[in-house]
mmCIF file of C-alpha atoms in Angstrom:
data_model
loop_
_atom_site.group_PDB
_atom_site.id
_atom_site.type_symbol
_atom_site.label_atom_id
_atom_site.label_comp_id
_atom_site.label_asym_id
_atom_site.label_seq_id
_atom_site.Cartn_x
_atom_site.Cartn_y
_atom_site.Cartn_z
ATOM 1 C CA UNK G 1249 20.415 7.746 23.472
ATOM 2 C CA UNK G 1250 19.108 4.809 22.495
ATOM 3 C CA UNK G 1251 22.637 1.869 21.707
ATOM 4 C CA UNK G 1252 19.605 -0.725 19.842
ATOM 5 C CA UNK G 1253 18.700 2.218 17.886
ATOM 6 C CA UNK G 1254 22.712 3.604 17.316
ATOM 7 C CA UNK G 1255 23.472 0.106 15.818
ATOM 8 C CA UNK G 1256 20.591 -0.228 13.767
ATOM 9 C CA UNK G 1257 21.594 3.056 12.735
ATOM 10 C CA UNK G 1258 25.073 2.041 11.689
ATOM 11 C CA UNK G 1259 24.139 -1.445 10.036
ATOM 12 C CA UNK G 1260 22.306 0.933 7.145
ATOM 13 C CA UNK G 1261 24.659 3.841 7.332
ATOM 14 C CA UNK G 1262 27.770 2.087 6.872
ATOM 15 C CA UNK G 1263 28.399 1.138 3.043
ATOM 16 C CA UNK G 1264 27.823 4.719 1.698
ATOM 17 C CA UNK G 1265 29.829 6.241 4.568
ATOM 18 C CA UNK G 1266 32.669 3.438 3.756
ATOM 19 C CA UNK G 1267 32.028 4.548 -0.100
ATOM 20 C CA UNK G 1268 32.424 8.168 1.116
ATOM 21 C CA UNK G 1269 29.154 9.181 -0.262
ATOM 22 C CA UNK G 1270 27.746 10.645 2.783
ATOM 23 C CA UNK G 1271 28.876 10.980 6.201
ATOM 24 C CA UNK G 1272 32.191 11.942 8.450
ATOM 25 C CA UNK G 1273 35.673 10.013 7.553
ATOM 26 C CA UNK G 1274 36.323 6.581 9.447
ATOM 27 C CA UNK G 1275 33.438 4.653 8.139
ATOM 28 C CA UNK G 1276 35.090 1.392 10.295
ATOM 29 C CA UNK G 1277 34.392 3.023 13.629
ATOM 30 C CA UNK G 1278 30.274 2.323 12.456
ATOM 31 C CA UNK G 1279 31.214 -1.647 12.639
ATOM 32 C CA UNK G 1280 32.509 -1.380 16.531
ATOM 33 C CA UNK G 1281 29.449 -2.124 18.000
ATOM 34 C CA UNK G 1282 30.011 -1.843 21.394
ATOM 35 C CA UNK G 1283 30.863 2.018 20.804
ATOM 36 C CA UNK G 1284 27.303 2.961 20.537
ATOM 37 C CA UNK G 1285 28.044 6.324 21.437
ATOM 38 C CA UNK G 1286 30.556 7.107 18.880
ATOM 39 C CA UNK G 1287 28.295 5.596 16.564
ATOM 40 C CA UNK G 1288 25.589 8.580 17.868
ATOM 41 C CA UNK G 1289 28.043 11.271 17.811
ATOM 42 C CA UNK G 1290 28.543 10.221 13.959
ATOM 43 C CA UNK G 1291 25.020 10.019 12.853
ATOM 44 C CA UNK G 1292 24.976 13.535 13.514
ATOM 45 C CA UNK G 1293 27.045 14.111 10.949
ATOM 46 C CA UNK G 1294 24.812 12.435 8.268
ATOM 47 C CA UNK G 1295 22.813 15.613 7.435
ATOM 48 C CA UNK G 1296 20.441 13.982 5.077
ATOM 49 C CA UNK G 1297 19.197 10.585 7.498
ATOM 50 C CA UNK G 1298 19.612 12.958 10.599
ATOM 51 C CA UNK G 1299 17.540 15.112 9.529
ATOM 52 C CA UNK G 1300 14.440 12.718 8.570
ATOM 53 C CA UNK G 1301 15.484 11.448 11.983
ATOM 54 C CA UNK G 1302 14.313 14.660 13.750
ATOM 55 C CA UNK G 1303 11.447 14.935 11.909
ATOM 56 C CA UNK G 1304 9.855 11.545 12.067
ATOM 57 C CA UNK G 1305 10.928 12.194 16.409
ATOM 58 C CA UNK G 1306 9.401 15.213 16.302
ATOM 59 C CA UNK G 1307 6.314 13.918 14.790
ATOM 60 C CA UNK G 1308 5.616 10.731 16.955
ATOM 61 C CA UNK G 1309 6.487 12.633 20.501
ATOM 62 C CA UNK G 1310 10.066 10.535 20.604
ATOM 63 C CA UNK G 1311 12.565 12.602 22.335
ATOM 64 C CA UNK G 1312 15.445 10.854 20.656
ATOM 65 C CA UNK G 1313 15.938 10.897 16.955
ATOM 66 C CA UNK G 1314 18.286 7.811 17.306
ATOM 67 C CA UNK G 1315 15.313 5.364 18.712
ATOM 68 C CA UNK G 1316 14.899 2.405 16.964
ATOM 69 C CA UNK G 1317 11.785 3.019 15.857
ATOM 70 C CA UNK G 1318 12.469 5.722 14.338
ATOM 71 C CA UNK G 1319 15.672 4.942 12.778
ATOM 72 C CA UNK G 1320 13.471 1.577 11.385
ATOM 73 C CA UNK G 1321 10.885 3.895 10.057
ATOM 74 C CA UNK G 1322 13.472 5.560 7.795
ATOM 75 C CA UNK G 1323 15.540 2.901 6.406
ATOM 76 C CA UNK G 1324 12.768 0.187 6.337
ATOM 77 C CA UNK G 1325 9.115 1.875 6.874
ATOM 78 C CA UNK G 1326 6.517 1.554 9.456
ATOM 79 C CA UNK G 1327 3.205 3.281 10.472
ATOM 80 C CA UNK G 1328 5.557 6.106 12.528
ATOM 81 C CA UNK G 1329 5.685 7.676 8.814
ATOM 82 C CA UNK G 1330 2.084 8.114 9.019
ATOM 83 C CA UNK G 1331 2.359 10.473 11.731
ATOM 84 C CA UNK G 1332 4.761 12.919 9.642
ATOM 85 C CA UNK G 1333 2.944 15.459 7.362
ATOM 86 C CA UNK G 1334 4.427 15.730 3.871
ATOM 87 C CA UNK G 1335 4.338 19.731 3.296
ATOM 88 C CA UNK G 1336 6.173 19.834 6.785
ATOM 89 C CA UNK G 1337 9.028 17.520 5.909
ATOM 90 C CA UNK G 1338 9.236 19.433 2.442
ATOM 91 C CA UNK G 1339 9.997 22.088 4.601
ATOM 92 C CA UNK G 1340 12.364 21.199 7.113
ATOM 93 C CA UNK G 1341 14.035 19.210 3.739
ATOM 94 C CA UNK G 1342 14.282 23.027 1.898
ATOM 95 C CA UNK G 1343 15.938 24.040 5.260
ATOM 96 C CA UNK G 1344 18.408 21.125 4.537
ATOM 97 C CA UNK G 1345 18.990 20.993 1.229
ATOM 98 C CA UNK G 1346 18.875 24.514 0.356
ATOM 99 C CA UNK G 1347 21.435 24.715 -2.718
ATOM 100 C CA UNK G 1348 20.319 21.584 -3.688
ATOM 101 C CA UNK G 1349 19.351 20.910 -7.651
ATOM 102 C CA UNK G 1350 17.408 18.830 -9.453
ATOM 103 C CA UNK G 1351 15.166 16.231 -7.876
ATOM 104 C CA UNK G 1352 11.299 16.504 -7.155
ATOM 105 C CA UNK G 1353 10.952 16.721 -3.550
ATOM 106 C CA UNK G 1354 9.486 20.512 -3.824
ATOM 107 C CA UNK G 1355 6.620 20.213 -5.480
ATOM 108 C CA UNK G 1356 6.132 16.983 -3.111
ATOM 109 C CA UNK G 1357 4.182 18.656 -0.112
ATOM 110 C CA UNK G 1358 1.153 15.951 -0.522
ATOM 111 C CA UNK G 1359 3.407 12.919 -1.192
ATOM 112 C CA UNK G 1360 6.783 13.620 0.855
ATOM 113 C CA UNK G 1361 7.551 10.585 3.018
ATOM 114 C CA UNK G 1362 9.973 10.302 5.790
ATOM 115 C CA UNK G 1363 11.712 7.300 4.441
ATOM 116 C CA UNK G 1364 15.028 6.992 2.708
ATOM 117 C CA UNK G 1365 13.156 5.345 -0.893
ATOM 118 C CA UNK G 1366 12.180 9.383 -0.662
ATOM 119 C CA UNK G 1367 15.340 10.535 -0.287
ATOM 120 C CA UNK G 1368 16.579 8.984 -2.807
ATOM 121 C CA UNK G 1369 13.858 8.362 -6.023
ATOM 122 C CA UNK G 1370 12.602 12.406 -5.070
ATOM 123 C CA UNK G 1371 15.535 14.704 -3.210
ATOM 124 C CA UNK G 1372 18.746 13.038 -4.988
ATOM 125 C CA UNK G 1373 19.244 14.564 -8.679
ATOM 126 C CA UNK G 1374 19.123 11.213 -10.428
ATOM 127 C CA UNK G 1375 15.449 10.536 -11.063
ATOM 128 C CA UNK G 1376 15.717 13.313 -12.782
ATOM 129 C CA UNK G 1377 18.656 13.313 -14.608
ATOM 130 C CA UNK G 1378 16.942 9.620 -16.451
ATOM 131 C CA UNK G 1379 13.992 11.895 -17.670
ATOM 132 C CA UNK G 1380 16.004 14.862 -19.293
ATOM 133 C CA UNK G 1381 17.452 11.685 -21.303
ATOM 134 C CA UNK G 1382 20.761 11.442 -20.181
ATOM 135 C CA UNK G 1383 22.604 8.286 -20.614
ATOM 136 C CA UNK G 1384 20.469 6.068 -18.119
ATOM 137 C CA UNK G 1385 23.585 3.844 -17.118
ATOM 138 C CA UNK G 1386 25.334 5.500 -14.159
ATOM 139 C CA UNK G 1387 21.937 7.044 -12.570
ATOM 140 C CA UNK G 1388 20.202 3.613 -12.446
ATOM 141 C CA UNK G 1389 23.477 2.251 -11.271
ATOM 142 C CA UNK G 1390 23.163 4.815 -8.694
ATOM 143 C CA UNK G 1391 19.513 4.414 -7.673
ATOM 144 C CA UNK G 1392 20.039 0.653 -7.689
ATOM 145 C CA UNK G 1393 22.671 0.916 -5.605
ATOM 146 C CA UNK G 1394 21.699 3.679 -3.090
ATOM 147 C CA UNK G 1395 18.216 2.010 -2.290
ATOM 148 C CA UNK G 1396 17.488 -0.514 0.323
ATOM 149 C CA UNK G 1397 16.459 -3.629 -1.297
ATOM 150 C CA UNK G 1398 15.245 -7.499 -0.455
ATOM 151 C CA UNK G 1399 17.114 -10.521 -1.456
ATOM 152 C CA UNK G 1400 17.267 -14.290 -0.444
ATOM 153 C CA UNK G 1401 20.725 -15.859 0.282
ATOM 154 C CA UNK G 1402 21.813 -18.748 -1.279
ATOM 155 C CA UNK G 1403 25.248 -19.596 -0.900
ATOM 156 C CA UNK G 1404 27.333 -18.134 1.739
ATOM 157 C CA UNK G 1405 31.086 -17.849 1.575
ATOM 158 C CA UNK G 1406 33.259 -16.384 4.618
ATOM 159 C CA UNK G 1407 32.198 -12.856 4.810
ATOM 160 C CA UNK G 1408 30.488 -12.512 1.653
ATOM 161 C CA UNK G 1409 26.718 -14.091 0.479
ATOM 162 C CA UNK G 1410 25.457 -15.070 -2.698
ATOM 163 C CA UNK G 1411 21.709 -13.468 -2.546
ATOM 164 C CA UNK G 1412 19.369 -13.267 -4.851
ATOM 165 C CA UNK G 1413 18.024 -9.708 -5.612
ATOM 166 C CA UNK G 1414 15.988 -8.088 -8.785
ATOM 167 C CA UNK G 1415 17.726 -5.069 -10.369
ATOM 168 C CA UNK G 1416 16.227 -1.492 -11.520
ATOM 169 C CA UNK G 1417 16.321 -0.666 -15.788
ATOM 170 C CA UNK G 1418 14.882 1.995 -17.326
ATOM 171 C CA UNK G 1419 12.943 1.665 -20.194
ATOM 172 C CA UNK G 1420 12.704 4.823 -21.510
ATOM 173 C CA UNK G 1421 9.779 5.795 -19.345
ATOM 174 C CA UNK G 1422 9.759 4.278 -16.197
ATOM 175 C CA UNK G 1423 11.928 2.039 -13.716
ATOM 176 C CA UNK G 1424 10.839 -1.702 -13.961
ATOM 177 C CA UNK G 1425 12.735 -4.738 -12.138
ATOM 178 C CA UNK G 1426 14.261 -7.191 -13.822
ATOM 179 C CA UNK G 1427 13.816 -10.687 -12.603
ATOM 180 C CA UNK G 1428 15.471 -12.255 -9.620
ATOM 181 C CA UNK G 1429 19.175 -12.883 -10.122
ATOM 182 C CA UNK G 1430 21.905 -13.345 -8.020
ATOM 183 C CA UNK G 1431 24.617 -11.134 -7.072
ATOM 184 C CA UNK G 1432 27.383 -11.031 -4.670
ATOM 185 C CA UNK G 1433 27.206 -8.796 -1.215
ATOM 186 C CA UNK G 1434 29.205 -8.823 1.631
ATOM 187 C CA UNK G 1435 28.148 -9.029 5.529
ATOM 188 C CA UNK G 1436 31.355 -8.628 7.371
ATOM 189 C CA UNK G 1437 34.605 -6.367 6.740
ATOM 190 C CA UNK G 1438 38.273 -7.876 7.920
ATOM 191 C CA UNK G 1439 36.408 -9.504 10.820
ATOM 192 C CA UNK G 1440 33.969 -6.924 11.606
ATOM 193 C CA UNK G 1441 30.078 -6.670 11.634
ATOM 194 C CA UNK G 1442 27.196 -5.810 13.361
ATOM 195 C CA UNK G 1443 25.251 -9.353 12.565
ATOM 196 C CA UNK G 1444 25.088 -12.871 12.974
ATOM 197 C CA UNK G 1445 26.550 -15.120 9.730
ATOM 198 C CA UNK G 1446 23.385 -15.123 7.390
ATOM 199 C CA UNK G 1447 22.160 -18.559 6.481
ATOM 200 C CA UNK G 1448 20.897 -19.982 3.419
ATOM 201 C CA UNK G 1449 17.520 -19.019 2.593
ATOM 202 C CA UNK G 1450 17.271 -15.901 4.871
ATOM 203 C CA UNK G 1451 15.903 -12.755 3.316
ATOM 204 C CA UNK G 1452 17.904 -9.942 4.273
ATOM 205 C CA UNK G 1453 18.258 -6.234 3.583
ATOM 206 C CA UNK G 1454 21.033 -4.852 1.524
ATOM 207 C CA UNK G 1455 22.872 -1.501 0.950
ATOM 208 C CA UNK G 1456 24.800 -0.689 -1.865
ATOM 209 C CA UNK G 1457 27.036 -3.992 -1.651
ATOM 210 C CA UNK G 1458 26.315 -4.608 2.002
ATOM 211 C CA UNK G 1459 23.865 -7.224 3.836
ATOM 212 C CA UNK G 1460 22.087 -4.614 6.702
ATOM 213 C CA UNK G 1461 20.388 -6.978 8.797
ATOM 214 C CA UNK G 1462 18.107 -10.807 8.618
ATOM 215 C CA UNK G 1463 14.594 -10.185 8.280
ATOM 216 C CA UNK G 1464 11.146 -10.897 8.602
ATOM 217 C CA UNK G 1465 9.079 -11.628 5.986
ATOM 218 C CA UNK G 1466 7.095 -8.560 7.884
ATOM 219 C CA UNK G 1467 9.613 -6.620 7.472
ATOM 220 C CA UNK G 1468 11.083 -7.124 3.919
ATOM 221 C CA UNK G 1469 7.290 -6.653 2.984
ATOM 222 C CA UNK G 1470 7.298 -2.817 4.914
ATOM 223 C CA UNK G 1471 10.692 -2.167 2.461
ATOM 224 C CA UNK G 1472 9.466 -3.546 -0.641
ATOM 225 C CA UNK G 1473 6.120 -2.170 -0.238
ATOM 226 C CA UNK G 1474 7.407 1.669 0.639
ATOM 227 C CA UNK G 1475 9.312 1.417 -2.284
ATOM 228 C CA UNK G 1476 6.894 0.298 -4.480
ATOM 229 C CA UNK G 1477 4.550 3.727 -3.713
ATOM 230 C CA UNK G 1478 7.477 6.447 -3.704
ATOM 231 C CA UNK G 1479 8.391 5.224 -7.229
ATOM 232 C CA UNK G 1480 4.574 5.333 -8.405
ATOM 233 C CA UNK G 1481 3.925 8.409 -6.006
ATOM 234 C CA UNK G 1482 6.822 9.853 -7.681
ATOM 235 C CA UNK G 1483 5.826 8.471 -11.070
ATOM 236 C CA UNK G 1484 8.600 6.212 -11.908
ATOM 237 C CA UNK G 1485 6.770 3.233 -12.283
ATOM 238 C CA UNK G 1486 2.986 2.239 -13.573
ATOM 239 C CA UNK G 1487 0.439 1.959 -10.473
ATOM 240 C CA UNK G 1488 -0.588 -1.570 -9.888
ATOM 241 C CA UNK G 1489 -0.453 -4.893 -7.706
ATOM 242 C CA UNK G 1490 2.979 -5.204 -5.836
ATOM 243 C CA UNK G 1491 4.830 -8.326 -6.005
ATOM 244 C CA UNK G 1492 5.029 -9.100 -2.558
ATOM 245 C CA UNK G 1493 5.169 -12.662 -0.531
ATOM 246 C CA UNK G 1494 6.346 -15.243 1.924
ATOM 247 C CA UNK G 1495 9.569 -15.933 2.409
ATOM 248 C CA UNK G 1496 10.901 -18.943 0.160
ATOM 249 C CA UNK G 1497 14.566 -19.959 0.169
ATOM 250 C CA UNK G 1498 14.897 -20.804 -3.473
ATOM 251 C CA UNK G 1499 15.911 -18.105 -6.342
ATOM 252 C CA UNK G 1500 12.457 -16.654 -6.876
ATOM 253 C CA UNK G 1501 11.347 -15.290 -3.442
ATOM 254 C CA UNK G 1502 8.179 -12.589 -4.817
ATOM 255 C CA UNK G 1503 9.325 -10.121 -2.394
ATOM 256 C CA UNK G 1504 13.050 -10.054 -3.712
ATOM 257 C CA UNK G 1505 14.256 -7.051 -4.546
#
């Protein structure tokens, strides 16, 4: 069991599990650090990310789904997804997700990706839910949310950050961005987190309301650009350039998301 790859694991995992969207009760036990194999034992019980986990593994020859490279490749994309063929995730996903409606994932088979953008623009019901033309508020809220995005902090305050992000709309049609604006995330919980302060003008990854980890340009590049092709892939956004860039510690970082 890999403890690098257990808390990378739990810096991603832990604002939906604390929301109770996915995983076991006792989302705190994800910010002890040192309890990396607690931390295992839960990750287990995230059937969705557990079981991308095992295939991405399976597909690269790693004998431990909790690896840090392949728990990267999920939540923030690398060239280990290459190695995964789409029409055999779809199936190991209809294994899964059996009784599971709505979404696009099963007609996916030449598109499928093991990365959690997939997950959640393709298997979760709410891509689909904005095109039968349902009130678009809650299930952009949701895909906003659920996603893992980019922003640059500005301000930092305690255990919360200012950072500046861009935000998902619908028009109608497709999901566009809105330019960057700030918003307020947190890093730390009563005292508790699996990272270092962030510092003004470090782009970072976020969860729902949560700062995940400081990154490299490299790597906010690998999240914004995955993103960018399941949405088009999935055709929830036009096909075109990518706004992606260097990192810049001012408001209007291209890569922000």
């Amino acid at each position: 069991m890999s403890a690098e790859g257990a808390r990378r694991f739990a810096q991603y995992a832990y604002p939906p599990n604390e929301l109770g969207y996915c995983g076991p009760p006792g989302a705190r036990a994800l910010l002890d650090g040192a309890a990396t194999d607690d931390i295992a034992t839960r990750a287990r019980g995230f059937e969705g990310a557990w079981s991308y986990f095992e295939v991405l593994a399976e597909s690269a020859g790693i004998s431990d789904p909790l690896d840090v490279a392949v728990v990267d490749a999920y939540w923030v994309g690398s060239e280990l997804l290459e190695e995964v063929d789409p029409a055999h995730l779809v199936r190991r996903l209809e294994e899964r997700f059996r009784g599971q409606v709505g979404g696009s994932w099963r007609g996916a088979v030449t598109r499928a990706a093991a990365h959690h953008s997939f997950q959640v623009f393709e298997v979760y019901p709410w891509a689909a839910m904005l095109r039968s033309g349902r009130p678009p508020g809650p299930a952009v809220s949701v895909l906003d949310r659920c996603r893992i995005r980019v922003g640059v902090v500005v301000a930092v305050d305690g255990e919360e950050v200012d950072v500046v992000c861009r935000r998902l709309v619908w028009d109608g049609g497709v999901l566009a961005e809105t330019k960057p604006a700030a918003e307020r995330a947190r890093w730390s919980a009563g005292g508790s987190s699996l990272i270092e302060a962030p510092e003004v003008g470090d782009p970072v990854t976020l969860h729902w309301d949560w700062v995940c980890q400081v990154v490299s340009p490299e790597r906010a590049h690998h999240v914004t650009d995955r993103e960018s092709r399941t949405r088009e892939l999935a055709g929830l956004s036009p096909a075109g350039p990518r706004a992606l860039g260097r990192r810049t510690p001012g408001p209007h970082a291209g890569w922000c998301r």
